PDB file of C-alpha atoms in Angstrom:
ATOM      1  CA  MET A   3       0.065  -0.049   0.343  1.00  0.00           C
ATOM      2  CA  ILE A   4       2.751   2.495   1.098  1.00  0.00           C
ATOM      3  CA  THR A   5       6.328   2.119   0.217  1.00  0.00           C
ATOM      4  CA  ILE A   6       8.538   3.873   2.493  1.00  0.00           C
ATOM      5  CA  SER A   7      12.232   4.872   1.447  1.00  0.00           C
ATOM      6  CA  GLN A   8      15.738   3.614   3.518  1.00  0.00           C
ATOM      7  CA  ALA A   9      15.561   7.517   4.027  1.00  0.00           C
ATOM      8  CA  ALA A  10      12.187   8.078   5.125  1.00  0.00           C
ATOM      9  CA  GLN A  11      12.295   5.297   7.477  1.00  0.00           C
ATOM     10  CA  GLY A  12      15.507   6.343   8.970  1.00  0.00           C
ATOM     11  CA  HIS A  13      13.993  10.078   9.389  1.00  0.00           C
ATOM     12  CA  PHE A  14      10.832   8.548  10.990  1.00  0.00           C
ATOM     13  CA  ARG A  15      13.427   6.188  13.565  1.00  0.00           C
ATOM     14  CA  GLU A  16      14.943   9.209  14.753  1.00  0.00           C
ATOM     15  CA  LEU A  17      11.690  11.530  15.303  1.00  0.00           C
ATOM     16  CA  LEU A  18       9.805   8.436  17.253  1.00  0.00           C
ATOM     17  CA  SER A  19      13.286   7.857  19.474  1.00  0.00           C
ATOM     18  CA  GLN A  20      11.776  10.866  20.929  1.00  0.00           C
ATOM     19  CA  GLN A  21       8.650  10.152  21.820  1.00  0.00           C
ATOM     20  CA  PRO A  22       6.725   8.075  24.558  1.00  0.00           C
ATOM     21  CA  GLU A  23       7.361   4.418  24.316  1.00  0.00           C
ATOM     22  CA  GLY A  24       4.977   2.179  21.921  1.00  0.00           C
ATOM     23  CA  THR A  25       3.672   5.768  19.479  1.00  0.00           C
ATOM     24  CA  ASN A  26       3.820   4.723  15.819  1.00  0.00           C
ATOM     25  CA  ILE A  27       3.441   6.900  12.885  1.00  0.00           C
ATOM     26  CA  ARG A  28      -0.006   7.652  11.534  1.00  0.00           C
ATOM     27  CA  VAL A  29      -0.311   7.941   7.438  1.00  0.00           C
ATOM     28  CA  PHE A  30      -3.924   9.943   6.399  1.00  0.00           C
ATOM     29  CA  VAL A  31      -5.703  11.995   3.717  1.00  0.00           C
ATOM     30  CA  VAL A  32      -7.403  14.969   4.775  1.00  0.00           C
ATOM     31  CA  ASN A  33     -10.872  15.024   2.269  1.00  0.00           C
ATOM     32  CA  PRO A  34     -10.245  11.686   0.073  1.00  0.00           C
ATOM     33  CA  GLY A  35     -11.054  11.593  -3.125  1.00  0.00           C
ATOM     34  CA  MET A  36     -11.926  14.863  -3.098  1.00  0.00           C
ATOM     35  CA  ALA A  37     -10.313  17.574  -5.317  1.00  0.00           C
ATOM     36  CA  ASN A  38      -8.738  19.234  -2.303  1.00  0.00           C
ATOM     37  CA  ALA A  39      -7.621  15.785  -0.624  1.00  0.00           C
ATOM     38  CA  GLU A  40      -4.606  16.787   1.262  1.00  0.00           C
ATOM     39  CA  CYS A  41      -2.456  14.043   2.515  1.00  0.00           C
ATOM     40  CA  GLY A  42      -0.177  13.752   6.011  1.00  0.00           C
ATOM     41  CA  VAL A  43       2.128  12.011   8.060  1.00  0.00           C
ATOM     42  CA  SER A  44       1.694  12.634  12.212  1.00  0.00           C
ATOM     43  CA  TYR A  45       2.865  10.476  15.061  1.00  0.00           C
ATOM     44  CA  CYS A  46       0.348   7.909  16.391  1.00  0.00           C
ATOM     45  CA  PRO A  47       0.264   7.068  20.288  1.00  0.00           C
ATOM     46  CA  ALA A  48      -0.681   3.953  21.060  1.00  0.00           C
ATOM     47  CA  ASP A  49      -3.839   4.727  22.806  1.00  0.00           C
ATOM     48  CA  SER A  50      -5.513   5.854  19.508  1.00  0.00           C
ATOM     49  CA  LEU A  51      -5.123   2.929  17.322  1.00  0.00           C
ATOM     50  CA  GLU A  52      -8.748   2.021  16.118  1.00  0.00           C
ATOM     51  CA  PRO A  53     -10.002  -1.642  15.459  1.00  0.00           C
ATOM     52  CA  THR A  54     -10.245  -0.980  11.532  1.00  0.00           C
ATOM     53  CA  ASP A  55      -6.902   1.054  11.547  1.00  0.00           C
ATOM     54  CA  THR A  56      -4.482  -1.516   9.023  1.00  0.00           C
ATOM     55  CA  THR A  57      -0.980  -1.360  10.258  1.00  0.00           C
ATOM     56  CA  LEU A  58       2.026  -1.706   8.388  1.00  0.00           C
ATOM     57  CA  PRO A  59       5.113  -2.942  10.123  1.00  0.00           C
ATOM     58  CA  PHE A  60       8.248  -1.289   8.843  1.00  0.00           C
ATOM     59  CA  GLU A  61      11.879  -1.444  11.257  1.00  0.00           C
ATOM     60  CA  GLY A  62      11.433  -0.113  14.083  1.00  0.00           C
ATOM     61  CA  PHE A  63       8.039   1.031  14.242  1.00  0.00           C
ATOM     62  CA  ASP A  64       4.898   0.619  12.289  1.00  0.00           C
ATOM     63  CA  ALA A  65       2.847   3.095   9.891  1.00  0.00           C
ATOM     64  CA  VAL A  66      -0.390   3.019  10.709  1.00  0.00           C
ATOM     65  CA  VAL A  67      -3.614   4.100   8.227  1.00  0.00           C
ATOM     66  CA  ASP A  68      -7.541   4.380   9.456  1.00  0.00           C
ATOM     67  CA  ALA A  69     -10.185   2.559   7.264  1.00  0.00           C
ATOM     68  CA  GLN A  70     -11.476   5.671   5.383  1.00  0.00           C
ATOM     69  CA  SER A  71      -7.736   6.715   4.073  1.00  0.00           C
ATOM     70  CA  ALA A  72      -6.299   3.280   3.081  1.00  0.00           C
ATOM     71  CA  PRO A  73      -8.184   3.052  -0.596  1.00  0.00           C
ATOM     72  CA  PHE A  74      -6.902   6.703  -1.250  1.00  0.00           C
ATOM     73  CA  LEU A  75      -3.117   5.604  -0.104  1.00  0.00           C
ATOM     74  CA  GLU A  76      -2.663   2.719  -2.446  1.00  0.00           C
ATOM     75  CA  ALA A  77       1.197   3.538  -4.419  1.00  0.00           C
ATOM     76  CA  ALA A  78       1.497   6.013  -1.867  1.00  0.00           C
ATOM     77  CA  GLU A  79       5.259   6.821  -1.137  1.00  0.00           C
ATOM     78  CA  ILE A  80       6.857   8.722   1.071  1.00  0.00           C
ATOM     79  CA  ASP A  81      10.237   9.925   1.255  1.00  0.00           C
ATOM     80  CA  PHE A  82      12.804  11.919   3.061  1.00  0.00           C
ATOM     81  CA  VAL A  83      15.590  14.457   0.840  1.00  0.00           C
ATOM     82  CA  GLU A  84      18.479  16.027   2.214  1.00  0.00           C
ATOM     83  CA  GLN A  85      19.792  18.834   0.603  1.00  0.00           C
ATOM     84  CA  ASP A  86      22.314  21.833   0.858  1.00  0.00           C
ATOM     85  CA  LEU A  87      19.309  24.577   1.958  1.00  0.00           C
ATOM     86  CA  GLY A  88      17.743  21.814   4.315  1.00  0.00           C
ATOM     87  CA  SER A  89      15.861  18.649   4.874  1.00  0.00           C
ATOM     88  CA  GLN A  90      12.305  17.757   3.175  1.00  0.00           C
ATOM     89  CA  LEU A  91      10.203  14.896   3.801  1.00  0.00           C
ATOM     90  CA  THR A  92       7.988  14.003   0.475  1.00  0.00           C
ATOM     91  CA  LEU A  93       4.355  12.219   0.422  1.00  0.00           C
ATOM     92  CA  LYS A  94       3.207  11.213  -2.831  1.00  0.00           C
ATOM     93  CA  ALA A  95      -0.555   9.883  -3.222  1.00  0.00           C
ATOM     94  CA  PRO A  96      -1.391   8.850  -6.807  1.00  0.00           C
ATOM     95  CA  ASN A  97      -4.620   8.139  -5.665  1.00  0.00           C
ATOM     96  CA  ALA A  98      -5.802  10.610  -3.260  1.00  0.00           C
ATOM     97  CA  LYS A  99      -7.606  13.035  -5.099  1.00  0.00           C
ATOM     98  CA  ALA A 100      -9.827   9.362  -6.650  1.00  0.00           C
ATOM     99  CA  ARG A 101      -9.892   6.077  -5.855  1.00  0.00           C
ATOM    100  CA  LYS A 102      -8.018   3.662  -7.613  1.00  0.00           C
ATOM    101  CA  VAL A 103     -10.814   1.827  -9.903  1.00  0.00           C
ATOM    102  CA  ASP A 104     -10.009  -1.731 -11.229  1.00  0.00           C
ATOM    103  CA  ASP A 105      -9.136  -2.224 -14.991  1.00  0.00           C
ATOM    104  CA  ASP A 106     -12.454  -3.545 -15.886  1.00  0.00           C
ATOM    105  CA  ALA A 107     -14.427  -0.597 -14.219  1.00  0.00           C
ATOM    106  CA  PRO A 108     -16.892   0.414 -16.620  1.00  0.00           C
ATOM    107  CA  LEU A 109     -15.023   2.937 -19.334  1.00  0.00           C
ATOM    108  CA  ILE A 110     -16.520   6.059 -17.815  1.00  0.00           C
ATOM    109  CA  GLU A 111     -15.145   5.283 -14.368  1.00  0.00           C
ATOM    110  CA  ARG A 112     -11.481   5.178 -15.931  1.00  0.00           C
ATOM    111  CA  VAL A 113     -11.474   7.814 -17.948  1.00  0.00           C
ATOM    112  CA  GLU A 114     -12.659  10.062 -14.960  1.00  0.00           C
ATOM    113  CA  TYR A 115      -9.997   7.695 -12.805  1.00  0.00           C
ATOM    114  CA  MET A 116      -7.516   9.551 -15.395  1.00  0.00           C
ATOM    115  CA  ILE A 117      -8.944  12.919 -15.704  1.00  0.00           C
ATOM    116  CA  GLN A 118      -9.214  13.451 -12.071  1.00  0.00           C
ATOM    117  CA  THR A 119      -5.175  12.013 -11.338  1.00  0.00           C
ATOM    118  CA  GLU A 120      -3.543  13.200 -14.467  1.00  0.00           C
ATOM    119  CA  ILE A 121      -5.064  15.495 -17.030  1.00  0.00           C
ATOM    120  CA  ASN A 122      -7.151  18.185 -13.600  1.00  0.00           C
ATOM    121  CA  PRO A 123      -3.688  18.003 -12.684  1.00  0.00           C
ATOM    122  CA  GLN A 124      -1.926  19.753 -15.322  1.00  0.00           C
ATOM    123  CA  LEU A 125      -5.144  22.186 -15.874  1.00  0.00           C
ATOM    124  CA  ALA A 126      -4.988  23.326 -12.068  1.00  0.00           C
ATOM    125  CA  SER A 127      -2.028  25.096 -13.076  1.00  0.00           C
ATOM    126  CA  HIS A 128      -4.438  27.744 -15.377  1.00  0.00           C
ATOM    127  CA  GLY A 129      -6.890  27.484 -12.368  1.00  0.00           C
ATOM    128  CA  GLY A 130      -9.264  24.969 -14.297  1.00  0.00           C
ATOM    129  CA  GLN A 131     -10.245  21.536 -14.741  1.00  0.00           C
ATOM    130  CA  VAL A 132     -12.124  18.803 -16.648  1.00  0.00           C
ATOM    131  CA  MET A 133     -14.476  16.354 -15.863  1.00  0.00           C
ATOM    132  CA  VAL A 134     -16.551  13.819 -17.766  1.00  0.00           C
ATOM    133  CA  ALA A 135     -20.284  14.412 -18.618  1.00  0.00           C
ATOM    134  CA  GLU A 136     -21.035  10.505 -20.453  1.00  0.00           C
ATOM    135  CA  ILE A 137     -19.237   8.288 -22.722  1.00  0.00           C
ATOM    136  CA  THR A 138     -21.267   7.990 -25.919  1.00  0.00           C
ATOM    137  CA  ASP A 139     -22.563   4.771 -27.766  1.00  0.00           C
ATOM    138  CA  ASP A 140     -20.101   5.790 -30.537  1.00  0.00           C
ATOM    139  CA  GLY A 141     -17.219   6.364 -28.072  1.00  0.00           C
ATOM    140  CA  PHE A 142     -16.721   9.638 -27.878  1.00  0.00           C
ATOM    141  CA  ALA A 143     -16.489  11.046 -24.266  1.00  0.00           C
ATOM    142  CA  ILE A 144     -18.541  14.001 -23.857  1.00  0.00           C
ATOM    143  CA  LEU A 145     -16.505  16.559 -21.407  1.00  0.00           C
ATOM    144  CA  GLN A 146     -17.506  19.437 -19.092  1.00  0.00           C
ATOM    145  CA  PHE A 147     -14.603  22.324 -18.267  1.00  0.00           C
ATOM    146  CA  GLY A 148     -15.006  24.575 -15.968  1.00  0.00           C
ATOM    147  CA  GLY A 149     -12.897  27.440 -13.787  1.00  0.00           C
ATOM    148  CA  GLY A 150     -10.093  29.025 -16.015  1.00  0.00           C
ATOM    149  CA  CYS A 151     -10.553  26.890 -18.358  1.00  0.00           C
ATOM    150  CA  ASN A 152     -13.835  28.155 -19.594  1.00  0.00           C
ATOM    151  CA  GLY A 153     -13.275  31.210 -21.735  1.00  0.00           C
ATOM    152  CA  CYS A 154     -10.208  30.378 -22.300  1.00  0.00           C
ATOM    153  CA  SER A 155      -8.214  30.919 -25.962  1.00  0.00           C
ATOM    154  CA  MET A 156      -6.356  27.743 -26.002  1.00  0.00           C
ATOM    155  CA  VAL A 157      -9.169  25.294 -24.777  1.00  0.00           C
ATOM    156  CA  ASP A 158      -9.428  23.932 -28.128  1.00  0.00           C
ATOM    157  CA  VAL A 159      -5.822  23.086 -28.624  1.00  0.00           C
ATOM    158  CA  THR A 160      -5.711  21.790 -25.211  1.00  0.00           C
ATOM    159  CA  LEU A 161      -8.694  19.424 -26.006  1.00  0.00           C
ATOM    160  CA  LYS A 162      -7.257  17.993 -28.822  1.00  0.00           C
ATOM    161  CA  GLU A 163      -3.529  17.982 -28.529  1.00  0.00           C
ATOM    162  CA  GLY A 164      -3.369  17.444 -24.926  1.00  0.00           C
ATOM    163  CA  ILE A 165      -6.783  15.764 -23.711  1.00  0.00           C
ATOM    164  CA  GLU A 166      -7.816  13.913 -26.659  1.00  0.00           C
ATOM    165  CA  LYS A 167      -4.003  12.294 -27.024  1.00  0.00           C
ATOM    166  CA  GLN A 168      -3.961  11.330 -23.692  1.00  0.00           C
ATOM    167  CA  LEU A 169      -7.011  10.149 -23.564  1.00  0.00           C
ATOM    168  CA  LEU A 170      -6.799   7.913 -27.273  1.00  0.00           C
ATOM    169  CA  GLU A 171      -3.154   6.748 -25.957  1.00  0.00           C
ATOM    170  CA  GLU A 172      -4.861   4.932 -22.938  1.00  0.00           C
ATOM    171  CA  PHE A 173      -8.124   4.172 -24.024  1.00  0.00           C
ATOM    172  CA  PRO A 174      -7.200   3.086 -27.857  1.00  0.00           C
ATOM    173  CA  ASN A 175      -9.892   0.353 -28.496  1.00  0.00           C
ATOM    174  CA  GLU A 176     -12.480   1.730 -26.487  1.00  0.00           C
ATOM    175  CA  LEU A 177     -12.481   6.014 -27.254  1.00  0.00           C
ATOM    176  CA  ASN A 178     -12.308   7.438 -30.632  1.00  0.00           C
ATOM    177  CA  GLY A 179     -12.697  11.289 -29.269  1.00  0.00           C
ATOM    178  CA  VAL A 180     -13.541  13.794 -27.064  1.00  0.00           C
ATOM    179  CA  ARG A 181     -15.991  16.335 -27.681  1.00  0.00           C
ATOM    180  CA  ASP A 182     -16.141  19.454 -25.494  1.00  0.00           C
ATOM    181  CA  VAL A 183     -20.071  20.615 -24.268  1.00  0.00           C
ATOM    182  CA  THR A 184     -18.877  23.713 -22.642  1.00  0.00           C
ATOM    183  CA  GLU A 185     -20.476  27.507 -23.233  1.00  0.00           C
ATOM    184  CA  HIS A 186     -17.381  29.193 -22.951  1.00  0.00           C
ATOM    185  CA  SER A 187     -17.903  32.802 -21.883  1.00  0.00           C
ATOM    186  CA  ARG A 188     -14.629  34.455 -21.072  1.00  0.00           C
ATOM    187  CA  GLY A 189     -14.239  36.304 -18.055  1.00  0.00           C
ATOM    188  CA  GLU A 190     -12.394  37.041 -15.172  1.00  0.00           C
ATOM    189  CA  HIS A 191     -11.790  33.245 -14.296  1.00  0.00           C
ATOM    190  CA  SER A 192     -10.199  33.017 -17.500  1.00  0.00           C
ATOM    191  CA  TYR A 193      -6.333  31.788 -18.385  1.00  0.00           C
ATOM    192  CA  TYR A 194      -5.134  34.084 -21.429  1.00  0.00           C
TER     193      TYR A 194
END
């Protein structure tokens, strides 16, 4: 479920050595499955364990994950990087904003998962996002843009050269293209 690098394990062992006996770490997701999901790590005293928690053993400590966060921490990675200007603990959880879907899930769920985990993070730098409205019987993903993408002069390029290429590459025998149903109106929210 969670990979913790050797450097991060050493960092946690050092921090935990200064805590009361039996303290471990808790890895969690706030707002799991939402666009504003955030991952975190905190101390987990022995008396705060819940019966539904998952305990992952590491050398010298355990990582504890609550039942609600567990599906969203699939394939998560924790690392500790030391640099000239200081050190940093990094937590990458590609499934925090959208629960991983099975390979045999309906096409619309797999497309939505890809949009949430790969495409929307790219659009977020412009204050935009996209969602799947439907998948037509003839294999077209009908998309609805929002935020800074609504009214953006580059939305056609983003749609055809970015999103469509990615989706057709990922779902070559299932999708035939994408269509935008957004009624674009320029405004203060638009990215130019």
